[in-house]
PDB file of C-alpha atoms in Angstrom:
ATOM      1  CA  UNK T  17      17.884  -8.613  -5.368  1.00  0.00           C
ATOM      2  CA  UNK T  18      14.565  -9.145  -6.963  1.00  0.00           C
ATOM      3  CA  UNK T  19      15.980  -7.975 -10.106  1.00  0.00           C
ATOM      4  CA  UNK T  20      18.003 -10.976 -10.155  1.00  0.00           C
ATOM      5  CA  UNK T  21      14.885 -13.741  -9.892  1.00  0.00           C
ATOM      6  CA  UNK T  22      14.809 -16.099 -13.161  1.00  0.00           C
ATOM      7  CA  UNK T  23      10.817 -14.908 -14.497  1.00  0.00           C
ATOM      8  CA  UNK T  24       8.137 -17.162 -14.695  1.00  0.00           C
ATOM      9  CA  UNK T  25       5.634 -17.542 -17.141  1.00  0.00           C
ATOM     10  CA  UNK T  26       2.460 -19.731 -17.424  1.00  0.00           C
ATOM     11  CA  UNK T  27      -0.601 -20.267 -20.316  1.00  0.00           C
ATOM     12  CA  UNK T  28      -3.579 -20.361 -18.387  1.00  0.00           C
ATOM     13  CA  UNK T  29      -5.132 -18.472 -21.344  1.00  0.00           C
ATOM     14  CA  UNK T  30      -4.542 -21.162 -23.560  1.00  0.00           C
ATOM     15  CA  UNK T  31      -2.734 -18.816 -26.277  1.00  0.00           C
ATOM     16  CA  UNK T  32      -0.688 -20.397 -29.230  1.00  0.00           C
ATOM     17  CA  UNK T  33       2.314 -17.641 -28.067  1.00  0.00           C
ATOM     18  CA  UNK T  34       3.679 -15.951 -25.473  1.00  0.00           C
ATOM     19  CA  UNK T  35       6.516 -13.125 -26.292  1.00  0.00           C
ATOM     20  CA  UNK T  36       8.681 -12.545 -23.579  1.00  0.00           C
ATOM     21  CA  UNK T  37      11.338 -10.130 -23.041  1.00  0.00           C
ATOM     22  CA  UNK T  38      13.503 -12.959 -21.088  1.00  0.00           C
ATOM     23  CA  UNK T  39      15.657 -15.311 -22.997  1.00  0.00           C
ATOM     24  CA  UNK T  40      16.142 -17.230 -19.521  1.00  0.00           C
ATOM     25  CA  UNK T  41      12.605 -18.327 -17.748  1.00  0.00           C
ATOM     26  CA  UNK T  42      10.349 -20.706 -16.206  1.00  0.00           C
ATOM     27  CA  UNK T  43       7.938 -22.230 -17.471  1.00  0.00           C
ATOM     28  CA  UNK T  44       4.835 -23.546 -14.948  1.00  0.00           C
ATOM     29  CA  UNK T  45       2.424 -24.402 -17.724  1.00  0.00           C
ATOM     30  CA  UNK T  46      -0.998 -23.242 -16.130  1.00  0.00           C
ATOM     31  CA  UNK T  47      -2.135 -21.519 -12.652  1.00  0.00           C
ATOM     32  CA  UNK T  48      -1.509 -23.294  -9.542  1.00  0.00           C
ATOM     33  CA  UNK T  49      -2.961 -26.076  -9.301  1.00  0.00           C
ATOM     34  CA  UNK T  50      -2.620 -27.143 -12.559  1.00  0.00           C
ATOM     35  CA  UNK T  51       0.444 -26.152 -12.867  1.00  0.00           C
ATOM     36  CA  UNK T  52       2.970 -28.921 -14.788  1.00  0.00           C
ATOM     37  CA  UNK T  53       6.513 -29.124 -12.992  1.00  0.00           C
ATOM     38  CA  UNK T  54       8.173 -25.591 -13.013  1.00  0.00           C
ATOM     39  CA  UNK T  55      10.571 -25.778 -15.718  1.00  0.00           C
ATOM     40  CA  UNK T  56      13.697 -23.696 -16.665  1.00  0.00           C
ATOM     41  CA  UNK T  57      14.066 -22.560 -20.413  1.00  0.00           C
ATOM     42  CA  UNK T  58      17.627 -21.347 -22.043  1.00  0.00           C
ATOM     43  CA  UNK T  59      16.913 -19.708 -25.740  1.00  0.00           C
ATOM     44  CA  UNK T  60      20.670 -19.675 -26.169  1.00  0.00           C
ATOM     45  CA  UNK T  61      21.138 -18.166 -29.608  1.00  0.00           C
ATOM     46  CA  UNK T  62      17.664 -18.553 -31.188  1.00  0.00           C
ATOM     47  CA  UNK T  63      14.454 -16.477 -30.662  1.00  0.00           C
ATOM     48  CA  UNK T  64      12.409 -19.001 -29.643  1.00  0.00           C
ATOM     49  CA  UNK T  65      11.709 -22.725 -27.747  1.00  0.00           C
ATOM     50  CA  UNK T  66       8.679 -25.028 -26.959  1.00  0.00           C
ATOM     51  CA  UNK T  67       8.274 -25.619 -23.526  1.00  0.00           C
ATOM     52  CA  UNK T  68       8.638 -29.865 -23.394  1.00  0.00           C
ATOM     53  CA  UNK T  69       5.950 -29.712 -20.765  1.00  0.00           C
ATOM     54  CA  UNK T  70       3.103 -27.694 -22.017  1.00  0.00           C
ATOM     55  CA  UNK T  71       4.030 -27.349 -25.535  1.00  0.00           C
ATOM     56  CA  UNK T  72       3.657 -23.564 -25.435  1.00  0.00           C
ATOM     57  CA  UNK T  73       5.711 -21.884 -28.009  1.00  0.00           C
ATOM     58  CA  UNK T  74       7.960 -18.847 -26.296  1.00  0.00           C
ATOM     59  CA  UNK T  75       9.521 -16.028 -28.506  1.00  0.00           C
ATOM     60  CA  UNK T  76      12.020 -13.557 -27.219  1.00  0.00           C
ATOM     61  CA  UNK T  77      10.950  -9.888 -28.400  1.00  0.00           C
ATOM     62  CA  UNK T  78      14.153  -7.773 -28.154  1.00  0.00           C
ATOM     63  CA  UNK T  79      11.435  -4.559 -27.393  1.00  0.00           C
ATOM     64  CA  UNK T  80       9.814  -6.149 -24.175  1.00  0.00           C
ATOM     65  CA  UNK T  81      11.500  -5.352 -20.698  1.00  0.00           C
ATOM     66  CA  UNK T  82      12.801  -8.477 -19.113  1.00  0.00           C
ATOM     67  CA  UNK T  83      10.221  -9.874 -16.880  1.00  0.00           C
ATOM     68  CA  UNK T  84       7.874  -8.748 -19.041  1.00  0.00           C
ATOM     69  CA  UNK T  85       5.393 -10.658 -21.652  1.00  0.00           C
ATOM     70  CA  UNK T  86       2.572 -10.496 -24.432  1.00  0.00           C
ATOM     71  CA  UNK T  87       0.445 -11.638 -23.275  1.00  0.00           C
ATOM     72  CA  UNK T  88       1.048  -9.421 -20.003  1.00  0.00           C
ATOM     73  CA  UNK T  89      -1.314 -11.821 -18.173  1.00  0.00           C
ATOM     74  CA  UNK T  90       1.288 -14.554 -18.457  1.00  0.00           C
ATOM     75  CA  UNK T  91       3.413 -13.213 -16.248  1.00  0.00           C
ATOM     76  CA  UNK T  92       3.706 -15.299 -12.139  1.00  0.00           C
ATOM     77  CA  UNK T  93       5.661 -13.733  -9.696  1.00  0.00           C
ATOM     78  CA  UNK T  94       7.413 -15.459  -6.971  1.00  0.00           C
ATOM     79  CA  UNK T  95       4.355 -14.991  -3.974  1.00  0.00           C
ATOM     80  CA  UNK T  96       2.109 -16.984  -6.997  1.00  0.00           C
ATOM     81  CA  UNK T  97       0.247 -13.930  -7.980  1.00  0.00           C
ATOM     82  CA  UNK T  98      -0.157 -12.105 -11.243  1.00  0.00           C
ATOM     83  CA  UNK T  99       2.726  -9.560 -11.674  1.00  0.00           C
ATOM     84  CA  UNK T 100       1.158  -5.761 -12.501  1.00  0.00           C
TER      85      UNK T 100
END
């Protein structure tokens, strides 16, 4: 079943964007705890969306594997640690 867990993503490192390979996410802003409230994002259609919160600009890369980002770092699994 973990395959099924919505991803989470956060921008501790402060970057301008995060590519994910997820159209369907959450968003926690920073590392616990300064996290903002956890957040779920829905692309749709487009390629990209601003996280209300945080205002850190996601972009949907068809190439990564879903869970996955570039950044790799921004990656948060479930147990709040950094996913390998």
């Amino acid at each position: 079943m973990a395959d099924k867990a919505v991803p989470h993503f956060h921008n501790d490192l402060g970057v301008a964007l995060i590519e994910v390979g997820s159209k369907e996410f959450m968003c926690i802003g920073a590392k616990p705890p300064f996290d903002h409230p956890h957040v779920f994002l829905d692309m749709g259609t487009d390629d990209e969306i601003i996280c209300q919160y945080c205002s850190t600009l996601y972009r949907y890369r068809a190439g990564l594997k879903a869970g996955t980002a570039d950044p790799a770092a921004a990656v948060w699994d479930e147990n709040g640690a950094k996913a390998a």
